[in-house]
PDB file of C-alpha atoms in Angstrom:
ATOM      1  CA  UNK A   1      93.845  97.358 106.466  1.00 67.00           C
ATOM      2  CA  UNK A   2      96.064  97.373 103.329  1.00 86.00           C
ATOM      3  CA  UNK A   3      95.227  93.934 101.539  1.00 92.00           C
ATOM      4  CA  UNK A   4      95.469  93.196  98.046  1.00 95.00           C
ATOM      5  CA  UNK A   5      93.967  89.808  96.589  1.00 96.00           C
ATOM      6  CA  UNK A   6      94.422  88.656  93.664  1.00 97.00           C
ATOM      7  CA  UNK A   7      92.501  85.853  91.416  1.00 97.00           C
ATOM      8  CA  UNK A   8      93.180  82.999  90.242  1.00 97.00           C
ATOM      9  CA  UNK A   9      95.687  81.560  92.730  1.00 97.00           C
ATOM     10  CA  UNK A  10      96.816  79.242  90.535  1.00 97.00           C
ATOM     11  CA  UNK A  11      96.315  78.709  86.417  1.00 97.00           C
ATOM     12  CA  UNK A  12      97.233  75.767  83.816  1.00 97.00           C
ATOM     13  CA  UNK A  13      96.657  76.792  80.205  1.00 95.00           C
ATOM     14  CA  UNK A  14      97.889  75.407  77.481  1.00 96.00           C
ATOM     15  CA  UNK A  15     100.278  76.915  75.303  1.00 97.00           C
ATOM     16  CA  UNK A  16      98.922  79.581  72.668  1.00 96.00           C
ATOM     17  CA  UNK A  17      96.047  80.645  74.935  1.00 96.00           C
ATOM     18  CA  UNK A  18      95.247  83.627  77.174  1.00 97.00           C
ATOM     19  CA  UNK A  19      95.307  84.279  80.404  1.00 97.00           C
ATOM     20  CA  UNK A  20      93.926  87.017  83.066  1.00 97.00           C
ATOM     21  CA  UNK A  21      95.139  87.701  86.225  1.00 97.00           C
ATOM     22  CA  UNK A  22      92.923  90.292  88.728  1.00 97.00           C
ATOM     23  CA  UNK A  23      94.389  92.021  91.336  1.00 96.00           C
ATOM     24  CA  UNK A  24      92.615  94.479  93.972  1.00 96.00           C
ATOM     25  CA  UNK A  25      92.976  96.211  96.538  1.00 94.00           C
ATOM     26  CA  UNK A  26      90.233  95.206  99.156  1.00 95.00           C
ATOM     27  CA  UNK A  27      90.231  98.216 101.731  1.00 91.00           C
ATOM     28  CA  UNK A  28      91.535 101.564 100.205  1.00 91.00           C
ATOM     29  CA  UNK A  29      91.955 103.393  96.796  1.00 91.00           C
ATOM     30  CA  UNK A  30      95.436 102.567  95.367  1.00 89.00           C
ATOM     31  CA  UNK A  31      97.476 105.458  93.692  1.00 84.00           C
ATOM     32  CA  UNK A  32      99.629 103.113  91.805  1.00 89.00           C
ATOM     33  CA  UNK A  33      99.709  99.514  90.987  1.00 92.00           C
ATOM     34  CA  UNK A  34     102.588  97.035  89.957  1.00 94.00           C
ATOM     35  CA  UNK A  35     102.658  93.851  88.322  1.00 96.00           C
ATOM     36  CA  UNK A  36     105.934  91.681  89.040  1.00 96.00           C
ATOM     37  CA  UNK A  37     106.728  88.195  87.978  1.00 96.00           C
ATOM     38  CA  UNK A  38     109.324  85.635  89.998  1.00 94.00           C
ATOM     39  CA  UNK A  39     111.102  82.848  88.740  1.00 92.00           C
ATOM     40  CA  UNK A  40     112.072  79.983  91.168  1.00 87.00           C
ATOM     41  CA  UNK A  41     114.906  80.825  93.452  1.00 82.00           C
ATOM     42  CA  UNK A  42     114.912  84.535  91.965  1.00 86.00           C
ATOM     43  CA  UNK A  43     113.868  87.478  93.560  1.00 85.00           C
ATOM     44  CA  UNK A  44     111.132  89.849  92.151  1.00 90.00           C
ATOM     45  CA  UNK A  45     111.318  91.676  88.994  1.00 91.00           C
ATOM     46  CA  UNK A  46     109.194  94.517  88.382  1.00 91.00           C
ATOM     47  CA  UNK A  47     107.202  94.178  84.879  1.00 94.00           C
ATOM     48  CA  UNK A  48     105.080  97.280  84.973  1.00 93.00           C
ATOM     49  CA  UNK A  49     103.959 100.057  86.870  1.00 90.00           C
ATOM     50  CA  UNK A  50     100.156 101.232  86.107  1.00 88.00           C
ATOM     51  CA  UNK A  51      98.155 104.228  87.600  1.00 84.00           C
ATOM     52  CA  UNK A  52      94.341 104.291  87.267  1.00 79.00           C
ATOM     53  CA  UNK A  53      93.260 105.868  83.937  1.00 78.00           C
ATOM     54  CA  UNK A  54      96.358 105.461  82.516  1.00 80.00           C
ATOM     55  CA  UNK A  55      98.417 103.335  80.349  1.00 84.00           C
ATOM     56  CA  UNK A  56     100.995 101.095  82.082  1.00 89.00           C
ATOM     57  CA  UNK A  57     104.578 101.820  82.057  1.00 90.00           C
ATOM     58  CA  UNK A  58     106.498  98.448  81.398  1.00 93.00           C
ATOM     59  CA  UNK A  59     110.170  97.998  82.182  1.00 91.00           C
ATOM     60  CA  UNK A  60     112.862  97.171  79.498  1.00 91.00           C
ATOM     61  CA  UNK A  61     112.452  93.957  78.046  1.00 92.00           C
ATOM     62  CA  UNK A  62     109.237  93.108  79.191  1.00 94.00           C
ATOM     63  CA  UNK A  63     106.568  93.071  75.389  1.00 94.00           C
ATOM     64  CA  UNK A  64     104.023  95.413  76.256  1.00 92.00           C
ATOM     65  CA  UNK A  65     101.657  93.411  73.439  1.00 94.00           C
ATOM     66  CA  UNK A  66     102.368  90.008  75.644  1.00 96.00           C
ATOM     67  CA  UNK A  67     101.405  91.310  78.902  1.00 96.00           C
ATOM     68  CA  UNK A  68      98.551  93.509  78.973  1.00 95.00           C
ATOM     69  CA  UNK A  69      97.573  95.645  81.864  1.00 93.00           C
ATOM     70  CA  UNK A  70      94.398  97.328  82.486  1.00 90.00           C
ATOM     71  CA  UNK A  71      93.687  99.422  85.681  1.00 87.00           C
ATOM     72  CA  UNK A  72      90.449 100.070  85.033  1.00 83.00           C
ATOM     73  CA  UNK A  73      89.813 101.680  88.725  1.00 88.00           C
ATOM     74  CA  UNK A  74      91.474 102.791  91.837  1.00 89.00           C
ATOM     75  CA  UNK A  75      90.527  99.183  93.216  1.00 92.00           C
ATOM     76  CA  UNK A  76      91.270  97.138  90.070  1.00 93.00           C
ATOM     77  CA  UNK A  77      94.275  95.982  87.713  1.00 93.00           C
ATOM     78  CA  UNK A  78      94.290  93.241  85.127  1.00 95.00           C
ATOM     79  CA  UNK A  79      96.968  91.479  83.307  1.00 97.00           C
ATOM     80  CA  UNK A  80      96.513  89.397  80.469  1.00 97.00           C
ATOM     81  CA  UNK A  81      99.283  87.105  79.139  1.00 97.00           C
ATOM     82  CA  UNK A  82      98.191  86.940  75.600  1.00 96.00           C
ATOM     83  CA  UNK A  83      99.463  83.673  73.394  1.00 96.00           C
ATOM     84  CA  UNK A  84     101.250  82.017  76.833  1.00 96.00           C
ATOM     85  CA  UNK A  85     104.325  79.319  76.090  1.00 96.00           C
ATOM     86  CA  UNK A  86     105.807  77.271  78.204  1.00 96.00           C
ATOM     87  CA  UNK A  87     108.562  80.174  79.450  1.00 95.00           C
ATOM     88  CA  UNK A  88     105.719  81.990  80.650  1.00 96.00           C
ATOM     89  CA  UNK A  89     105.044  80.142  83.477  1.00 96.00           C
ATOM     90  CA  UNK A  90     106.113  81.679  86.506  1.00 96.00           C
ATOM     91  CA  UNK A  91     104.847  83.489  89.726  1.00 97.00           C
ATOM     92  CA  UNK A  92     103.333  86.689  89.206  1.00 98.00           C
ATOM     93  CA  UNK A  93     102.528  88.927  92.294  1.00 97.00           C
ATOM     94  CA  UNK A  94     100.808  92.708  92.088  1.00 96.00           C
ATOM     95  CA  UNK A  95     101.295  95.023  94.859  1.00 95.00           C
ATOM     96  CA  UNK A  96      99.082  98.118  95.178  1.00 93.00           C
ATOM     97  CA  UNK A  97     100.217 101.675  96.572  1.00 89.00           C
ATOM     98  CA  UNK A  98      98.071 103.911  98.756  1.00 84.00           C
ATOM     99  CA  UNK A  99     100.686 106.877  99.127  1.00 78.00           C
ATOM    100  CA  UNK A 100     103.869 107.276  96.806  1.00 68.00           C
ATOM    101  CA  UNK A 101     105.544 104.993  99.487  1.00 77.00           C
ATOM    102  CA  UNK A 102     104.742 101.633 100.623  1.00 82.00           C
ATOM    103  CA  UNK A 103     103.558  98.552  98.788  1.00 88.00           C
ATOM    104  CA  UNK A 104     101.142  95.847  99.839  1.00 92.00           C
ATOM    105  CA  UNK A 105     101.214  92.297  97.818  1.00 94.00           C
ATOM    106  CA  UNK A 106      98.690  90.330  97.105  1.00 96.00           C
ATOM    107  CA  UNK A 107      99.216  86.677  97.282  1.00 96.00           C
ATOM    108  CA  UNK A 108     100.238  86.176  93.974  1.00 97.00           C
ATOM    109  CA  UNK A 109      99.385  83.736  91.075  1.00 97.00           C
ATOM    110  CA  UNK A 110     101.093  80.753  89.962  1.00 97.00           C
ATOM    111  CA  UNK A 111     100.898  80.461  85.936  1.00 97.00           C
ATOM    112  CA  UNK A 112     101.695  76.881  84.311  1.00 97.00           C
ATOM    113  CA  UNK A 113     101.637  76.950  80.855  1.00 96.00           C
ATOM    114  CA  UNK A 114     101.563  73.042  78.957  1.00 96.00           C
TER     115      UNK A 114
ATOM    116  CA  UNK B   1     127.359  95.814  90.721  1.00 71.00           C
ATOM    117  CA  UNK B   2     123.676  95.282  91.338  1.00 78.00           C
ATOM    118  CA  UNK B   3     121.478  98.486  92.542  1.00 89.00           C
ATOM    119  CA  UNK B   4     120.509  96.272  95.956  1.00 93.00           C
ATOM    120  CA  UNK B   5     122.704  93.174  97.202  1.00 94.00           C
ATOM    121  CA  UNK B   6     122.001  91.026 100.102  1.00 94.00           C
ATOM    122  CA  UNK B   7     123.987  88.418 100.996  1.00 88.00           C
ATOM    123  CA  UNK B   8     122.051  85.032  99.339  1.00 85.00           C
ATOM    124  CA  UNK B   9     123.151  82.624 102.464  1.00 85.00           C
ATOM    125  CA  UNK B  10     121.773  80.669 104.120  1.00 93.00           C
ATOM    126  CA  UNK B  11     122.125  82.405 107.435  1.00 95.00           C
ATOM    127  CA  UNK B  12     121.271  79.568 109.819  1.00 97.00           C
ATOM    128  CA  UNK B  13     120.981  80.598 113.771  1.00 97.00           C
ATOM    129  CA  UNK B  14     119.492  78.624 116.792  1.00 97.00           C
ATOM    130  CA  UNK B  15     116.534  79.127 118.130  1.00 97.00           C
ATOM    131  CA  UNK B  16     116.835  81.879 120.501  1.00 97.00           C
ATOM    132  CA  UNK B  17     119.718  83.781 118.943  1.00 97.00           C
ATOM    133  CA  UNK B  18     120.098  87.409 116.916  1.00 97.00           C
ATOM    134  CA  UNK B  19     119.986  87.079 113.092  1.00 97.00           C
ATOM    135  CA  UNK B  20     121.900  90.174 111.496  1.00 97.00           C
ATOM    136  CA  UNK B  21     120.753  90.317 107.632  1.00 97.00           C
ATOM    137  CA  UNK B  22     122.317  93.308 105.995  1.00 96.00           C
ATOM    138  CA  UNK B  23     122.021  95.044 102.592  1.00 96.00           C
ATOM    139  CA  UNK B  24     123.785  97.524 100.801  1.00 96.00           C
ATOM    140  CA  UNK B  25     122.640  99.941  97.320  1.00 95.00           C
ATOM    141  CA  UNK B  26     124.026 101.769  95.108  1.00 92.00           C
ATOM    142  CA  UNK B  27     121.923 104.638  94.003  1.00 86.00           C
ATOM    143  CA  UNK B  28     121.959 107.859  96.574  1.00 84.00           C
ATOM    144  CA  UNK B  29     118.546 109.332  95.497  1.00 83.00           C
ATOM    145  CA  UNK B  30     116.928 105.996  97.624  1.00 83.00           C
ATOM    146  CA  UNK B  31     114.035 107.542  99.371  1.00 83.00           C
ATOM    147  CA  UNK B  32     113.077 104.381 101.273  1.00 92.00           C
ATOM    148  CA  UNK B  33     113.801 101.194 102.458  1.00 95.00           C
ATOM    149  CA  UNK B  34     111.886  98.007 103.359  1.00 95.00           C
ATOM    150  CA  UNK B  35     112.455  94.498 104.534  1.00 96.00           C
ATOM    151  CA  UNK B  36     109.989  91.710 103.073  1.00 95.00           C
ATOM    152  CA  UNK B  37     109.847  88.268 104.605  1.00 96.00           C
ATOM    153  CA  UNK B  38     108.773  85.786 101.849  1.00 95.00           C
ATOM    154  CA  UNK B  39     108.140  82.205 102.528  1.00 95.00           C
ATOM    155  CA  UNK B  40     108.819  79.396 100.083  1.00 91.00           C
ATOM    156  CA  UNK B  41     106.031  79.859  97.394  1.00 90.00           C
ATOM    157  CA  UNK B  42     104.009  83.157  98.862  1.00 94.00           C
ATOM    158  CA  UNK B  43     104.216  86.453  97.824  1.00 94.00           C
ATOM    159  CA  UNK B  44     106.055  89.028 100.330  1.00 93.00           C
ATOM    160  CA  UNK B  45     104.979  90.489 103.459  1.00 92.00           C
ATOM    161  CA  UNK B  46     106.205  93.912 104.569  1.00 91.00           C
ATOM    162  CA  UNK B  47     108.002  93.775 108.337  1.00 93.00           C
ATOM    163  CA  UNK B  48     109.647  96.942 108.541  1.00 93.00           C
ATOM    164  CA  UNK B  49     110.178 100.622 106.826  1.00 93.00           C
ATOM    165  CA  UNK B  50     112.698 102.906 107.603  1.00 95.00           C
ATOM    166  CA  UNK B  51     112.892 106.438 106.022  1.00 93.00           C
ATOM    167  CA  UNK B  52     115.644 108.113 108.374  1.00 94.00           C
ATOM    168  CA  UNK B  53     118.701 107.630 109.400  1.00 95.00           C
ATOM    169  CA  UNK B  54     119.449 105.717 113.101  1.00 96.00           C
ATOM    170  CA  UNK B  55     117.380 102.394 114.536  1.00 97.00           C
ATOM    171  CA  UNK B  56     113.725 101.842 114.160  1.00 97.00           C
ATOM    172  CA  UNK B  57     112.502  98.616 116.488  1.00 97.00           C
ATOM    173  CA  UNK B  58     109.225  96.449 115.943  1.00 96.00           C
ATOM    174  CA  UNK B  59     108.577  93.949 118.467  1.00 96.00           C
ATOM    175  CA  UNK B  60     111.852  91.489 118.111  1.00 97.00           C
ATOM    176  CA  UNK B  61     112.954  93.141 114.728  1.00 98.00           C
ATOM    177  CA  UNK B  62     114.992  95.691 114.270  1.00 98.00           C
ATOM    178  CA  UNK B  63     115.949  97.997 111.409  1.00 97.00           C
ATOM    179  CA  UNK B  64     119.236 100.084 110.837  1.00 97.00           C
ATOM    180  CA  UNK B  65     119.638 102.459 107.830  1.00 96.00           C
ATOM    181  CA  UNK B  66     123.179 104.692 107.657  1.00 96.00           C
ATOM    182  CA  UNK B  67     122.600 106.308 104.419  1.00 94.00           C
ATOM    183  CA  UNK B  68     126.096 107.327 104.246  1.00 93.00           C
ATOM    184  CA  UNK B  69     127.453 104.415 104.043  1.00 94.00           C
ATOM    185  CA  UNK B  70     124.313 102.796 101.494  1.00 94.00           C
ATOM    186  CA  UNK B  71     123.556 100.412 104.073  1.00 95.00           C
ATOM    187  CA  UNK B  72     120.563  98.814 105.362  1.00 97.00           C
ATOM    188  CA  UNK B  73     119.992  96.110 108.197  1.00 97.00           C
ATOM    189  CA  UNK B  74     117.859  93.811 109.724  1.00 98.00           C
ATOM    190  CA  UNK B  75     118.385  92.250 113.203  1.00 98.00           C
ATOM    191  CA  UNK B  76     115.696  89.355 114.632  1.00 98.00           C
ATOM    192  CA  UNK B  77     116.000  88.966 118.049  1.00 98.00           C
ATOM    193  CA  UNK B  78     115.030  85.813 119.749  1.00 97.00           C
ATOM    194  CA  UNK B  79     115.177  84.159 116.703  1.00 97.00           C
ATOM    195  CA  UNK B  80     111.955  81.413 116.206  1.00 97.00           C
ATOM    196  CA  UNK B  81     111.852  78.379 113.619  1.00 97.00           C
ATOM    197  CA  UNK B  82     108.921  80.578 112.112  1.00 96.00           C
ATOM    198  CA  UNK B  83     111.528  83.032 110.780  1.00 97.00           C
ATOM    199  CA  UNK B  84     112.729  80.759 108.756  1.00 97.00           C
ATOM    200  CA  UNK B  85     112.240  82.343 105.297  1.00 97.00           C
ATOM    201  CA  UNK B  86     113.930  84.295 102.655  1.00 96.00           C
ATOM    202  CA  UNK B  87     114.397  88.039 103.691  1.00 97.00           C
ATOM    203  CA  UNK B  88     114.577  90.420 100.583  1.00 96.00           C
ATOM    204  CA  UNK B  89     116.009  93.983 101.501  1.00 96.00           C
ATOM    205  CA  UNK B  90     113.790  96.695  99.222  1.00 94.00           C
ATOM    206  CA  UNK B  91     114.780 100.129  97.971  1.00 94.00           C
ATOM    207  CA  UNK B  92     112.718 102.662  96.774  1.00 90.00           C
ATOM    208  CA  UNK B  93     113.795 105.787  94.267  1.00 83.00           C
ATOM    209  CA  UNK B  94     111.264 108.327  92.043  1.00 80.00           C
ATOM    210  CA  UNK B  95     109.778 106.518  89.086  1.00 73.00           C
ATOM    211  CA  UNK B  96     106.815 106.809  86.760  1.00 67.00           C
ATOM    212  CA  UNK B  97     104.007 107.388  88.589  1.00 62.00           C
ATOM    213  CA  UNK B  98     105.760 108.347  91.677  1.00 71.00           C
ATOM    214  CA  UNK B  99     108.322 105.709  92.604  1.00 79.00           C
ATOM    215  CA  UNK B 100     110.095 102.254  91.777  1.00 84.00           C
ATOM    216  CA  UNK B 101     110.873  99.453  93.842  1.00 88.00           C
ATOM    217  CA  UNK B 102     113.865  97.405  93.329  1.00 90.00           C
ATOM    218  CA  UNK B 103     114.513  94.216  95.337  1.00 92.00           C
ATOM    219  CA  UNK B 104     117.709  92.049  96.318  1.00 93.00           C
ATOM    220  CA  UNK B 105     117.864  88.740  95.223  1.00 91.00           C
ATOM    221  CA  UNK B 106     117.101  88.112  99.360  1.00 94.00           C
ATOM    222  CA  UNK B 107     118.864  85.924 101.756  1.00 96.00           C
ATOM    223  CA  UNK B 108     117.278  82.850 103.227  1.00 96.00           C
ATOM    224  CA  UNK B 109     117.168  82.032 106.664  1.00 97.00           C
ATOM    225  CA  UNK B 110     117.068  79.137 108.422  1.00 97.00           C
ATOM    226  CA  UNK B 111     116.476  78.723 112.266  1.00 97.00           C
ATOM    227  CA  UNK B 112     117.359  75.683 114.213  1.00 95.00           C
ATOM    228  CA  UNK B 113     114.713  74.329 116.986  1.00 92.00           C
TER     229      UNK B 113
END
């Protein structure tokens, strides 16, 4: 139990375009989802924290206009990188949360913007 | 001083041995605590939890948390060349929505066949 996918695996856009990035969770209802992005050789940094129904809570420095999140359902969260450049591209991961505690990832998606 | 630090390495063992990765943070309200193993270009994968104080042991990995002292360990016993990976040490504290997770920048490991 406990697995999150996510879709696509892997995305090249060119610059000025949009991109979105689906995450579920598979096999149970997810309190509380997350949306984090790592750079090569860095460790994870937490963008935003969503719960279903409601809007996302996005951590300093990260443009809430840039990176839109939707969590449209216990199951579901979306996030859209509006107008992508080139520093944009990066490895974003989500991780879904069945009970205030523990985190599952899903296999992330690697974003190349040209 | 960063809320979770881990040791960046590499930690390289032989195949066979103990690998000790440790981690210390700074914030007392920590709730929980997590080891990920993340290989080179996935996302993580949860190995152990630990909520209490004392030992907790899964299969050849073991985890140590002394709250007291803000410290958390990991020790991999029989060490394979599959371990070899980055290790990031996780902390959890309340946040929106019920909690936040905040990672250390990991520490790779490398074991020798």
């Amino acid at each position: 139990g406990a697995v999150v996918s996510q879709h696509p695996s892997r995305v090249i856009c060119k610059s000025g375009t949009s991109v979105k990035i689906e995450c579920r969770s598979l096999d149970f209802q997810a309190t509380t989802m997350f949306w984090y992005r790592q750079f090569p050789k860095q460790s994870l940094m937490l963008m935003a924290t969503s719960n279903e129904g409601s809007k996302a809570t996005y951590e300093q420095g990260v443009e809430k206009d840039k990176f839109l999140i939707n969590h449209a359902s216990l199951t579901l969260s979306t996030l859209t990188v509006t107008s992508a450049h080139p520093e944009d591209s990066s490895f974003y991961i989500c991780s879904a949360s069945r009970n205030y505690n523990e985190q599952f990832f899903g296999p992330g998606t690697r974003l190349t913007v040209l | 001083q960063k809320e979770v630090e881990q040791n960046s390495g590499p930690l390289s063992v032989p195949e066979g041995a103990i690998a000790s990765l440790n981690c210390t943070y700074s914030d007392r309200v920590s709730q929980s605590f997590f080891w990920y193993r993340q290989y080179s270009g996935k996302s993580p994968e949860l190995i152990m939890s630990i909520y209490s104080n004392g030992d907790k042991e899964d299969g050849r990995f073991t985890a140590q948390l002394n709250k007291a002292s803000q410290y958390v360990s990991l020790l991999i016993r029989d060490s394979q060349p599959s371990d070899s990976a980055t290790y990031l040490c996780a902390v959890n504290r309340p946040g929106t929505g019920g909690f936040k997770t905040i990672f250390g920048a990991g520490t790779r490991l490398f074991v020798k066949a």
